C-alpha positions as protocol buffer text, in pm:
chain_id: "A"
residue {
  index: 1
  type: MET
  ca { x: -30 y: 33 z: 16 }
}
residue {
  index: 2
  type: THR
  ca { x: 110 y: 378 z: -49 }
}
residue {
  index: 3
  type: GLN
  ca { x: 72 y: 642 z: 193 }
}
residue {
  index: 4
  type: ALA
  ca { x: -297 y: 770 z: 10 }
}
residue {
  index: 5
  type: GLU
  ca { x: -364 y: 386 z: 0 }
}
residue {
  index: 6
  type: LEU
  ca { x: -328 y: 397 z: 357 }
}
residue {
  index: 7
  type: ILE
  ca { x: -498 y: 745 z: 458 }
}
residue {
  index: 8
  type: SER
  ca { x: -832 y: 624 z: 273 }
}
residue {
  index: 9
  type: ILE
  ca { x: -849 y: 316 z: 555 }
}
residue {
  index: 10
  type: PHE
  ca { x: -766 y: 549 z: 875 }
}
residue {
  index: 11
  type: PRO
  ca { x: -1004 y: 826 z: 989 }
}
residue {
  index: 12
  type: PRO
  ca { x: -961 y: 1176 z: 818 }
}
residue {
  index: 13
  type: GLN
  ca { x: -854 y: 1307 z: 1162 }
}
residue {
  index: 14
  type: ASN
  ca { x: -589 y: 1128 z: 1134 }
}
residue {
  index: 15
  type: SER
  ca { x: -419 y: 1226 z: 809 }
}
residue {
  index: 16
  type: ILE
  ca { x: -372 y: 1568 z: 582 }
}
residue {
  index: 17
  type: VAL
  ca { x: -465 y: 1398 z: 252 }
}
residue {
  index: 18
  type: GLU
  ca { x: -117 y: 1349 z: 19 }
}
residue {
  index: 19
  type: ARG
  ca { x: 86 y: 1499 z: 288 }
}
residue {
  index: 20
  type: ILE
  ca { x: 48 y: 1344 z: 663 }
}
residue {
  index: 21
  type: LEU
  ca { x: -99 y: 1032 z: 845 }
}
residue {
  index: 22
  type: LEU
  ca { x: -7 y: 970 z: 1184 }
}
residue {
  index: 23
  type: ILE
  ca { x: -110 y: 665 z: 1371 }
}
residue {
  index: 24
  type: GLY
  ca { x: -155 y: 636 z: 1715 }
}
residue {
  index: 25
  type: PRO
  ca { x: -169 y: 371 z: 1987 }
}
residue {
  index: 26
  type: ASP
  ca { x: -580 y: 327 z: 1953 }
}
residue {
  index: 27
  type: LEU
  ca { x: -544 y: 256 z: 1603 }
}
residue {
  index: 28
  type: PHE
  ca { x: -198 y: 60 z: 1567 }
}
residue {
  index: 29
  type: ARG
  ca { x: -286 y: -264 z: 1547 }
}
residue {
  index: 30
  type: ARG
  ca { x: -487 y: -112 z: 1197 }
}
residue {
  index: 31
  type: LEU
  ca { x: -144 y: -214 z: 1043 }
}
residue {
  index: 32
  type: GLU
  ca { x: -50 y: -557 z: 1133 }
}
residue {
  index: 33
  type: GLY
  ca { x: -48 y: -754 z: 812 }
}
residue {
  index: 34
  type: LEU
  ca { x: -13 y: -453 z: 556 }
}
residue {
  index: 35
  type: ALA
  ca { x: 227 y: -411 z: 322 }
}
residue {
  index: 36
  type: VAL
  ca { x: 365 y: -81 z: 252 }
}
residue {
  index: 37
  type: HIS
  ca { x: 584 y: 86 z: -5 }
}
residue {
  index: 38
  type: GLU
  ca { x: 670 y: 425 z: -112 }
}
residue {
  index: 39
  type: CYS
  ca { x: 615 y: 594 z: 226 }
}
residue {
  index: 40
  type: ARG
  ca { x: 889 y: 715 z: 491 }
}
residue {
  index: 41
  type: ILE
  ca { x: 753 y: 602 z: 836 }
}
residue {
  index: 42
  type: PHE
  ca { x: 876 y: 733 z: 1146 }
}
residue {
  index: 43
  type: LEU
  ca { x: 792 y: 458 z: 1415 }
}
residue {
  index: 44
  type: LEU
  ca { x: 771 y: 436 z: 1822 }
}
residue {
  index: 45
  type: LEU
  ca { x: 673 y: 134 z: 1977 }
}
residue {
  index: 46
  type: THR
  ca { x: 539 y: 183 z: 2376 }
}
residue {
  index: 47
  type: ARG
  ca { x: 412 y: -150 z: 2456 }
}
residue {
  index: 48
  type: GLY
  ca { x: 390 y: -522 z: 2333 }
}
residue {
  index: 49
  type: THR
  ca { x: 648 y: -683 z: 2053 }
}
residue {
  index: 50
  type: ALA
  ca { x: 665 y: -664 z: 1668 }
}
residue {
  index: 51
  type: THR
  ca { x: 747 y: -816 z: 1354 }
}
residue {
  index: 52
  type: LEU
  ca { x: 906 y: -638 z: 1030 }
}
residue {
  index: 53
  type: SER
  ca { x: 996 y: -755 z: 692 }
}
residue {
  index: 54
  type: VAL
  ca { x: 1203 y: -462 z: 597 }
}
residue {
  index: 55
  type: GLY
  ca { x: 1369 y: -503 z: 232 }
}
residue {
  index: 56
  type: ASN
  ca { x: 1468 y: -871 z: 253 }
}
residue {
  index: 57
  type: GLU
  ca { x: 1531 y: -850 z: 636 }
}
residue {
  index: 58
  type: THR
  ca { x: 1261 y: -969 z: 887 }
}
residue {
  index: 59
  type: ILE
  ca { x: 1296 y: -837 z: 1206 }
}
residue {
  index: 60
  type: ARG
  ca { x: 1182 y: -796 z: 1512 }
}
residue {
  index: 61
  type: ILE
  ca { x: 1125 y: -477 z: 1766 }
}
residue {
  index: 62
  type: HIS
  ca { x: 949 y: -418 z: 2126 }
}
residue {
  index: 63
  type: ALA
  ca { x: 840 y: -151 z: 2403 }
}
residue {
  index: 64
  type: GLY
  ca { x: 1104 y: 173 z: 2303 }
}
residue {
  index: 65
  type: HIS
  ca { x: 1215 y: 126 z: 1957 }
}
residue {
  index: 66
  type: PHE
  ca { x: 1228 y: 407 z: 1716 }
}
residue {
  index: 67
  type: MET
  ca { x: 1241 y: 341 z: 1413 }
}
residue {
  index: 68
  type: ASP
  ca { x: 1330 y: 554 z: 1081 }
}
residue {
  index: 69
  type: LEU
  ca { x: 1252 y: 338 z: 774 }
}
residue {
  index: 70
  type: LEU
  ca { x: 1360 y: 494 z: 466 }
}
residue {
  index: 71
  type: VAL
  ca { x: 1153 y: 485 z: 156 }
}
residue {
  index: 72
  type: TRP
  ca { x: 1265 y: 303 z: -104 }
}
residue {
  index: 73
  type: GLU
  ca { x: 1289 y: -16 z: 181 }
}
residue {
  index: 74
  type: PRO
  ca { x: 904 y: -241 z: 171 }
}
residue {
  index: 75
  type: ILE
  ca { x: 755 y: -310 z: 481 }
}
residue {
  index: 76
  type: THR
  ca { x: 563 y: -556 z: 563 }
}
residue {
  index: 77
  type: PHE
  ca { x: 385 y: -542 z: 927 }
}
residue {
  index: 78
  type: MET
  ca { x: 401 y: -909 z: 1028 }
}
residue {
  index: 79
  type: ALA
  ca { x: 324 y: -971 z: 1376 }
}
residue {
  index: 80
  type: MET
  ca { x: 203 y: -832 z: 1634 }
}
residue {
  index: 81
  type: SER
  ca { x: 201 y: -942 z: 1984 }
}
residue {
  index: 82
  type: ASP
  ca { x: -220 y: -861 z: 2223 }
}
residue {
  index: 83
  type: ASP
  ca { x: -59 y: -553 z: 2419 }
}
residue {
  index: 84
  type: ILE
  ca { x: 58 y: -382 z: 2101 }
}
residue {
  index: 85
  type: ALA
  ca { x: 73 y: 0 z: 2119 }
}
residue {
  index: 86
  type: GLY
  ca { x: 341 y: 286 z: 1909 }
}
residue {
  index: 87
  type: TRP
  ca { x: 318 y: 559 z: 1735 }
}
residue {
  index: 88
  type: CYS
  ca { x: 367 y: 585 z: 1310 }
}
residue {
  index: 89
  type: ILE
  ca { x: 416 y: 904 z: 1133 }
}
residue {
  index: 90
  type: LEU
  ca { x: 418 y: 836 z: 742 }
}
residue {
  index: 91
  type: PRO
  ca { x: 494 y: 1202 z: 557 }
}
residue {
  index: 92
  type: ASN
  ca { x: 545 y: 1293 z: 206 }
}
residue {
  index: 93
  type: TYR
  ca { x: 815 y: 1452 z: 103 }
}
residue {
  index: 94
  type: GLU
  ca { x: 711 y: 1773 z: 37 }
}
residue {
  index: 95
  type: PHE
  ca { x: 518 y: 1807 z: 345 }
}
residue {
  index: 96
  type: THR
  ca { x: 923 y: 1727 z: 541 }
}
residue {
  index: 97
  type: ASN
  ca { x: 1041 y: 1936 z: 362 }
}
residue {
  index: 98
  type: GLU
  ca { x: 808 y: 2240 z: 414 }
}
residue {
  index: 99
  type: ALA
  ca { x: 778 y: 2172 z: 812 }
}
residue {
  index: 100
  type: LEU
  ca { x: 1227 y: 2167 z: 838 }
}
residue {
  index: 101
  type: ASN
  ca { x: 1262 y: 2428 z: 567 }
}
residue {
  index: 102
  type: ASP
  ca { x: 1605 y: 2170 z: 412 }
}
residue {
  index: 103
  type: MET
  ca { x: 1695 y: 2166 z: 823 }
}
residue {
  index: 104
  type: LYS
  ca { x: 1890 y: 1855 z: 859 }
}
residue {
  index: 105
  type: PRO
  ca { x: 1826 y: 1711 z: 1258 }
}
residue {
  index: 106
  type: ALA
  ca { x: 2132 y: 1534 z: 1387 }
}
residue {
  index: 107
  type: ASN
  ca { x: 1972 y: 1228 z: 1317 }
}
residue {
  index: 108
  type: SER
  ca { x: 1967 y: 1260 z: 930 }
}
residue {
  index: 109
  type: GLU
  ca { x: 2319 y: 1117 z: 847 }
}
residue {
  index: 110
  type: SER
  ca { x: 2340 y: 840 z: 1108 }
}
residue {
  index: 111
  type: PHE
  ca { x: 2099 y: 697 z: 973 }
}
residue {
  index: 112
  type: LYS
  ca { x: 2158 y: 756 z: 639 }
}
residue {
  index: 113
  type: ASN
  ca { x: 2506 y: 574 z: 752 }
}
residue {
  index: 114
  type: ARG
  ca { x: 2380 y: 231 z: 810 }
}
residue {
  index: 115
  type: HIS
  ca { x: 2404 y: -72 z: 670 }
}
residue {
  index: 116
  type: SER
  ca { x: 2077 y: -263 z: 816 }
}
residue {
  index: 117
  type: VAL
  ca { x: 1785 y: -161 z: 942 }
}
residue {
  index: 118
  type: PRO
  ca { x: 1820 y: 138 z: 1252 }
}
residue {
  index: 119
  type: ARG
  ca { x: 1683 y: 80 z: 1574 }
}
residue {
  index: 120
  type: LEU
  ca { x: 1706 y: 373 z: 1828 }
}
residue {
  index: 121
  type: THR
  ca { x: 1688 y: 249 z: 2196 }
}
residue {
  index: 122
  type: LEU
  ca { x: 1471 y: 495 z: 2380 }
}
residue {
  index: 123
  type: ASN
  ca { x: 1450 y: 464 z: 2745 }
}
residue {
  index: 124
  type: GLU
  ca { x: 1134 y: 519 z: 2984 }
}
residue {
  index: 125
  type: ASN
  ca { x: 1182 y: 922 z: 3031 }
}
residue {
  index: 126
  type: GLU
  ca { x: 1351 y: 947 z: 2598 }
}
residue {
  index: 127
  type: ALA
  ca { x: 1031 y: 757 z: 2516 }
}
residue {
  index: 128
  type: ALA
  ca { x: 827 y: 994 z: 2746 }
}
residue {
  index: 129
  type: VAL
  ca { x: 957 y: 1280 z: 2569 }
}
residue {
  index: 130
  type: ILE
  ca { x: 889 y: 1209 z: 2199 }
}
residue {
  index: 131
  type: GLU
  ca { x: 556 y: 1019 z: 2293 }
}
residue {
  index: 132
  type: ALA
  ca { x: 475 y: 1368 z: 2392 }
}
residue {
  index: 133
  type: GLN
  ca { x: 570 y: 1535 z: 2090 }
}
residue {
  index: 134
  type: LEU
  ca { x: 356 y: 1299 z: 1905 }
}
residue {
  index: 135
  type: SER
  ca { x: 39 y: 1382 z: 2115 }
}
residue {
  index: 136
  type: LEU
  ca { x: 60 y: 1752 z: 2108 }
}
residue {
  index: 137
  type: PHE
  ca { x: 75 y: 1655 z: 1719 }
}
residue {
  index: 138
  type: ARG
  ca { x: -220 y: 1416 z: 1757 }
}
residue {
  index: 139
  type: LYS
  ca { x: -400 y: 1682 z: 1924 }
}
residue {
  index: 140
  type: CYS
  ca { x: -365 y: 1892 z: 1580 }
}
residue {
  index: 141
  type: LEU
  ca { x: -439 y: 1726 z: 1336 }
}
residue {
  index: 142
  type: ASN
  ca { x: -715 y: 1642 z: 1490 }
}
residue {
  index: 143
  type: ASP
  ca { x: -869 y: 1979 z: 1498 }
}
residue {
  index: 144
  type: THR
  ca { x: -952 y: 1926 z: 1132 }
}
residue {
  index: 145
  type: ASP
  ca { x: -1182 y: 2266 z: 1147 }
}
residue {
  index: 146
  type: HIS
  ca { x: -878 y: 2464 z: 1311 }
}
residue {
  index: 147
  type: PHE
  ca { x: -819 y: 2734 z: 994 }
}
residue {
  index: 148
  type: TYR
  ca { x: -379 y: 2677 z: 1027 }
}
residue {
  index: 149
  type: ARG
  ca { x: -462 y: 2282 z: 1113 }
}
residue {
  index: 150
  type: SER
  ca { x: -199 y: 2166 z: 834 }
}
residue {
  index: 151
  type: GLU
  ca { x: 121 y: 2447 z: 918 }
}
residue {
  index: 152
  type: LEU
  ca { x: 33 y: 2414 z: 1313 }
}
residue {
  index: 153
  type: CYS
  ca { x: 156 y: 2037 z: 1198 }
}
residue {
  index: 154
  type: GLN
  ca { x: 429 y: 2160 z: 1019 }
}
residue {
  index: 155
  type: THR
  ca { x: 581 y: 2285 z: 1360 }
}
residue {
  index: 156
  type: TYR
  ca { x: 470 y: 1988 z: 1560 }
}
residue {
  index: 157
  type: PHE
  ca { x: 726 y: 1717 z: 1315 }
}
residue {
  index: 158
  type: ARG
  ca { x: 948 y: 1983 z: 1319 }
}
residue {
  index: 159
  type: SER
  ca { x: 970 y: 1984 z: 1732 }
}
residue {
  index: 160
  type: PHE
  ca { x: 943 y: 1583 z: 1679 }
}
residue {
  index: 161
  type: MET
  ca { x: 1229 y: 1593 z: 1445 }
}
residue {
  index: 162
  type: LEU
  ca { x: 1422 y: 1789 z: 1659 }
}
residue {
  index: 163
  type: GLU
  ca { x: 1323 y: 1642 z: 2021 }
}
residue {
  index: 164
  type: ILE
  ca { x: 1464 y: 1308 z: 1773 }
}
residue {
  index: 165
  type: GLY
  ca { x: 1790 y: 1489 z: 1719 }
}
residue {
  index: 166
  type: ASN
  ca { x: 1840 y: 1581 z: 2033 }
}
residue {
  index: 167
  type: LEU
  ca { x: 1844 y: 1226 z: 2142 }
}
residue {
  index: 168
  type: MET
  ca { x: 2090 y: 1127 z: 1840 }
}
residue {
  index: 169
  type: LEU
  ca { x: 2288 y: 1405 z: 1941 }
}
residue {
  index: 170
  type: ARG
  ca { x: 2317 y: 1253 z: 2290 }
}
residue {
  index: 171
  type: LYS
  ca { x: 2356 y: 917 z: 2252 }
}
residue {
  index: 172
  type: GLY
  ca { x: 2641 y: 953 z: 1998 }
}
residue {
  index: 173
  type: GLN
  ca { x: 2504 y: 738 z: 1727 }
}
residue {
  index: 174
  type: ALA
  ca { x: 2154 y: 502 z: 1657 }
}
residue {
  index: 175
  type: GLU
  ca { x: 2198 y: 142 z: 1796 }
}
residue {
  index: 176
  type: GLU
  ca { x: 2184 y: -79 z: 1564 }
}
residue {
  index: 177
  type: GLU
  ca { x: 2124 y: -485 z: 1584 }
}
residue {
  index: 178
  type: SER
  ca { x: 2262 y: -720 z: 1307 }
}
residue {
  index: 179
  type: ASP
  ca { x: 2228 y: -1111 z: 1243 }
}
residue {
  index: 180
  type: GLY
  ca { x: 2558 y: -1131 z: 1167 }
}
residue {
  index: 181
  type: VAL
  ca { x: 2878 y: -1031 z: 937 }
}
residue {
  index: 182
  type: VAL
  ca { x: 2870 y: -700 z: 716 }
}
residue {
  index: 183
  type: THR
  ca { x: 2843 y: -833 z: 383 }
}
residue {
  index: 184
  type: ARG
  ca { x: 3003 y: -719 z: 31 }
}
residue {
  index: 185
  type: GLN
  ca { x: 2650 y: -634 z: -99 }
}
residue {
  index: 186
  type: ASP
  ca { x: 2596 y: -445 z: 291 }
}
residue {
  index: 187
  type: MET
  ca { x: 2926 y: -217 z: 194 }
}
residue {
  index: 188
  type: ILE
  ca { x: 2865 y: -140 z: -162 }
}
residue {
  index: 189
  type: ILE
  ca { x: 2488 y: -18 z: -78 }
}
residue {
  index: 190
  type: MET
  ca { x: 2662 y: 173 z: 264 }
}
residue {
  index: 191
  type: GLY
  ca { x: 2853 y: 353 z: 73 }
}
residue {
  index: 192
  type: PHE
  ca { x: 2658 y: 418 z: -301 }
}
residue {
  index: 193
  type: LEU
  ca { x: 2388 y: 612 z: -40 }
}
residue {
  index: 194
  type: LYS
  ca { x: 2720 y: 830 z: 127 }
}
residue {
  index: 195
  type: LEU
  ca { x: 2836 y: 907 z: -205 }
}
residue {
  index: 196
  type: VAL
  ca { x: 2491 y: 968 z: -353 }
}
residue {
  index: 197
  type: TRP
  ca { x: 2397 y: 1179 z: -66 }
}
residue {
  index: 198
  type: LYS
  ca { x: 2745 y: 1409 z: -101 }
}
residue {
  index: 199
  type: TYR
  ca { x: 2757 y: 1430 z: -447 }
}
residue {
  index: 200
  type: TYR
  ca { x: 2414 y: 1383 z: -592 }
}
residue {
  index: 201
  type: LYS
  ca { x: 2411 y: 1777 z: -716 }
}
residue {
  index: 202
  type: GLU
  ca { x: 2763 y: 1741 z: -948 }
}
residue {
  index: 203
  type: GLU
  ca { x: 2752 y: 1392 z: -1030 }
}
residue {
  index: 204
  type: HIS
  ca { x: 2455 y: 1244 z: -1228 }
}
residue {
  index: 205
  type: ASN
  ca { x: 2600 y: 942 z: -1373 }
}
residue {
  index: 206
  type: ILE
  ca { x: 2634 y: 627 z: -1230 }
}
residue {
  index: 207
  type: ASP
  ca { x: 3017 y: 535 z: -1422 }
}
residue {
  index: 208
  type: PHE
  ca { x: 3081 y: 813 z: -1147 }
}
residue {
  index: 209
  type: TYR
  ca { x: 2960 y: 594 z: -824 }
}
residue {
  index: 210
  type: ALA
  ca { x: 3057 y: 311 z: -940 }
}
residue {
  index: 211
  type: GLY
  ca { x: 3430 y: 397 z: -995 }
}
residue {
  index: 212
  type: ARG
  ca { x: 3439 y: 520 z: -624 }
}
residue {
  index: 213
  type: LEU
  ca { x: 3363 y: 195 z: -501 }
}
residue {
  index: 214
  type: CYS
  ca { x: 3539 y: 5 z: -734 }
}
residue {
  index: 215
  type: VAL
  ca { x: 3281 y: -233 z: -912 }
}
residue {
  index: 216
  type: SER
  ca { x: 3137 y: -228 z: -1233 }
}
residue {
  index: 217
  type: ALA
  ca { x: 2810 y: 34 z: -1379 }
}
residue {
  index: 218
  type: LYS
  ca { x: 2641 y: -345 z: -1412 }
}
residue {
  index: 219
  type: HIS
  ca { x: 2753 y: -487 z: -1082 }
}
residue {
  index: 220
  type: LEU
  ca { x: 2624 y: -192 z: -876 }
}
residue {
  index: 221
  type: SER
  ca { x: 2292 y: -203 z: -1070 }
}
residue {
  index: 222
  type: ARG
  ca { x: 2231 y: -522 z: -998 }
}
residue {
  index: 223
  type: VAL
  ca { x: 2328 y: -476 z: -567 }
}
residue {
  index: 224
  type: VAL
  ca { x: 2112 y: -162 z: -562 }
}
residue {
  index: 225
  type: LYS
  ca { x: 1824 y: -295 z: -777 }
}
residue {
  index: 226
  type: ASP
  ca { x: 1799 y: -588 z: -532 }
}
residue {
  index: 227
  type: LYS
  ca { x: 1842 y: -389 z: -218 }
}
residue {
  index: 228
  type: LEU
  ca { x: 1654 y: -153 z: -304 }
}
residue {
  index: 229
  type: GLY
  ca { x: 1419 y: -211 z: -531 }
}
residue {
  index: 230
  type: LYS
  ca { x: 1506 y: 63 z: -750 }
}
residue {
  index: 231
  type: THR
  ca { x: 1770 y: 157 z: -1027 }
}
residue {
  index: 232
  type: PRO
  ca { x: 2086 y: 378 z: -895 }
}
residue {
  index: 233
  type: TYR
  ca { x: 1994 y: 634 z: -1151 }
}
residue {
  index: 234
  type: ALA
  ca { x: 1615 y: 667 z: -907 }
}
residue {
  index: 235
  type: VAL
  ca { x: 1798 y: 707 z: -619 }
}
residue {
  index: 236
  type: ILE
  ca { x: 1993 y: 963 z: -776 }
}
residue {
  index: 237
  type: ARG
  ca { x: 1742 y: 1122 z: -1013 }
}
residue {
  index: 238
  type: ASP
  ca { x: 1488 y: 1142 z: -651 }
}
residue {
  index: 239
  type: GLU
  ca { x: 1760 y: 1391 z: -461 }
}
residue {
  index: 240
  type: LEU
  ca { x: 1756 y: 1564 z: -750 }
}
residue {
  index: 241
  type: VAL
  ca { x: 1360 y: 1610 z: -819 }
}
residue {
  index: 242
  type: GLN
  ca { x: 1350 y: 1690 z: -408 }
}
residue {
  index: 243
  type: GLN
  ca { x: 1625 y: 1937 z: -418 }
}
residue {
  index: 244
  type: ALA
  ca { x: 1472 y: 2106 z: -729 }
}
residue {
  index: 245
  type: CYS
  ca { x: 1130 y: 2139 z: -569 }
}
residue {
  index: 246
  type: PHE
  ca { x: 1264 y: 2340 z: -305 }
}
residue {
  index: 247
  type: LEU
  ca { x: 1508 y: 2522 z: -446 }
}
residue {
  index: 248
  type: LEU
  ca { x: 1220 y: 2677 z: -692 }
}
residue {
  index: 249
  type: LYS
  ca { x: 1026 y: 2742 z: -426 }
}
residue {
  index: 250
  type: ASP
  ca { x: 1327 y: 2986 z: -268 }
}
residue {
  index: 251
  type: THR
  ca { x: 1210 y: 3342 z: -510 }
}
residue {
  index: 252
  type: THR
  ca { x: 1563 y: 3427 z: -457 }
}
residue {
  index: 253
  type: MET
  ca { x: 1696 y: 3169 z: -723 }
}
residue {
  index: 254
  type: SER
  ca { x: 1651 y: 3182 z: -1130 }
}
residue {
  index: 255
  type: ILE
  ca { x: 1539 y: 2851 z: -1242 }
}
residue {
  index: 256
  type: GLN
  ca { x: 1863 y: 2897 z: -1508 }
}
residue {
  index: 257
  type: ASP
  ca { x: 2072 y: 2971 z: -1119 }
}
residue {
  index: 258
  type: ILE
  ca { x: 1885 y: 2637 z: -996 }
}
residue {
  index: 259
  type: SER
  ca { x: 1983 y: 2445 z: -1347 }
}
residue {
  index: 260
  type: ALA
  ca { x: 2327 y: 2587 z: -1293 }
}
residue {
  index: 261
  type: GLU
  ca { x: 2309 y: 2476 z: -914 }
}
residue {
  index: 262
  type: LEU
  ca { x: 2212 y: 2124 z: -973 }
}
residue {
  index: 263
  type: HIS
  ca { x: 2472 y: 2081 z: -1265 }
}
residue {
  index: 264
  type: PHE
  ca { x: 2269 y: 2009 z: -1564 }
}
residue {
  index: 265
  type: SER
  ca { x: 2443 y: 2130 z: -1909 }
}
residue {
  index: 266
  type: GLU
  ca { x: 2157 y: 2386 z: -1998 }
}
residue {
  index: 267
  type: MET
  ca { x: 1840 y: 2516 z: -1824 }
}
residue {
  index: 268
  type: ALA
  ca { x: 1666 y: 2331 z: -2110 }
}
residue {
  index: 269
  type: ALA
  ca { x: 1780 y: 2014 z: -1998 }
}
residue {
  index: 270
  type: PHE
  ca { x: 1694 y: 2078 z: -1628 }
}
residue {
  index: 271
  type: CYS
  ca { x: 1342 y: 2187 z: -1723 }
}
residue {
  index: 272
  type: LYS
  ca { x: 1300 y: 1859 z: -1970 }
}
residue {
  index: 273
  type: PHE
  ca { x: 1408 y: 1646 z: -1652 }
}
residue {
  index: 274
  type: PHE
  ca { x: 1146 y: 1849 z: -1365 }
}
residue {
  index: 275
  type: LYS
  ca { x: 836 y: 1793 z: -1611 }
}
residue {
  index: 276
  type: LYS
  ca { x: 895 y: 1462 z: -1687 }
}
residue {
  index: 277
  type: HIS
  ca { x: 939 y: 1440 z: -1295 }
}
residue {
  index: 278
  type: ASN
  ca { x: 668 y: 1628 z: -1165 }
}
residue {
  index: 279
  type: SER
  ca { x: 421 y: 1626 z: -1456 }
}
residue {
  index: 280
  type: VAL
  ca { x: 456 y: 2031 z: -1518 }
}
residue {
  index: 281
  type: SER
  ca { x: 703 y: 2257 z: -1599 }
}
residue {
  index: 282
  type: PRO
  ca { x: 956 y: 2436 z: -1305 }
}
residue {
  index: 283
  type: THR
  ca { x: 782 y: 2780 z: -1399 }
}
residue {
  index: 284
  type: MET
  ca { x: 410 y: 2632 z: -1317 }
}
residue {
  index: 285
  type: PHE
  ca { x: 537 y: 2438 z: -969 }
}
residue {
  index: 286
  type: ARG
  ca { x: 656 y: 2845 z: -894 }
}
residue {
  index: 287
  type: ALA
  ca { x: 410 y: 3003 z: -995 }
}
residue {
  index: 288
  type: SER
  ca { x: 169 y: 2701 z: -737 }
}
residue {
  index: 289
  type: ALA
  ca { x: 371 y: 2740 z: -529 }
}
residue {
  index: 290
  type: LYS
  ca { x: 388 y: 3087 z: -484 }
}
residue {
  index: 291
  type: LYS
  ca { x: 27 y: 3130 z: -535 }
}
residue {
  index: 292
  type: ALA
  ca { x: -70 y: 2898 z: -260 }
}
residue {
  index: 293
  type: HIS
  ca { x: 212 y: 3135 z: -18 }
}
residue {
  index: 294
  type: GLN
  ca { x: 36 y: 3440 z: -152 }
}
residue {
  index: 295
  type: SER
  ca { x: -328 y: 3292 z: -32 }
}
residue {
  index: 296
  type: LEU
  ca { x: -211 y: 3223 z: 307 }
}
residue {
  index: 297
  type: LEU
  ca { x: -16 y: 3553 z: 380 }
}
residue {
  index: 298
  type: THR
  ca { x: -412 y: 3702 z: 324 }
}
residue {
  index: 299
  type: ASN
  ca { x: -585 y: 3466 z: 485 }
}
residue {
  index: 300
  type: ILE
  ca { x: -310 y: 3622 z: 799 }
}
residue {
  index: 301
  type: ASN
  ca { x: -419 y: 3963 z: 747 }
}
residue {
  index: 302
  type: GLN
  ca { x: -771 y: 3988 z: 684 }
}
residue {
  index: 303
  type: ILE
  ca { x: -797 y: 3829 z: 1078 }
}
């Protein structure tokens, strides 16, 4: 199921359509048996145990485990104990980007530098801090008549991410539980992702990443497809699209400047790329974002 499909089976007060879904302890069990894909998931288990299939791994988590499951990893909630309770947040990129305003909380790099599924183990007090943030978030989300519901939800999501980042800084790094030896494929994936997040603006060619990892482009493609379910180019492309959307909302940069920032050979190539993956031109995307912003300002001034 995608985020949109999940939203359709939960009460409307639990979501902002096409933006975010928050599932609290009272509805958490509804996830049992569901297979989720193309979703970024933040998961906090507060009671009981659960067994998940994440990509090619089967893992068991218990109360106090916090997880950040990245968008390309298919996830199945296989089984849950009778006393299960937890929180699950599924934001899309647009909501996350607007809420964080391109801020990268401390946990971002720690969760990226991994070869297996991350599990941050929280003590009772730490879990209580995060759950308090999520409770405030849910209260705001449930108030469907609030005029600034979406904007407030972004604020609470940002607060939640900052609390997680604070815990990550205090703990040093995410705790990982592994079944055994790190394989060569694990090392290739970890190295590839680290390189993409560092060089995606400058390097769009798979050969660059393969060369840095000392493997053939064909082998890299095979490993990435097997582990992540998408091609190396798709991983690079997604980073470019997301950054392009963010920069287009910054009206201080021209489309020509954005094209150069993302190292396209010419503006026409960037425009063609953006329209292919967003169904609208950069100009139309920017105009739509500007209109939405002006509408918000008008509503504020009328109060």
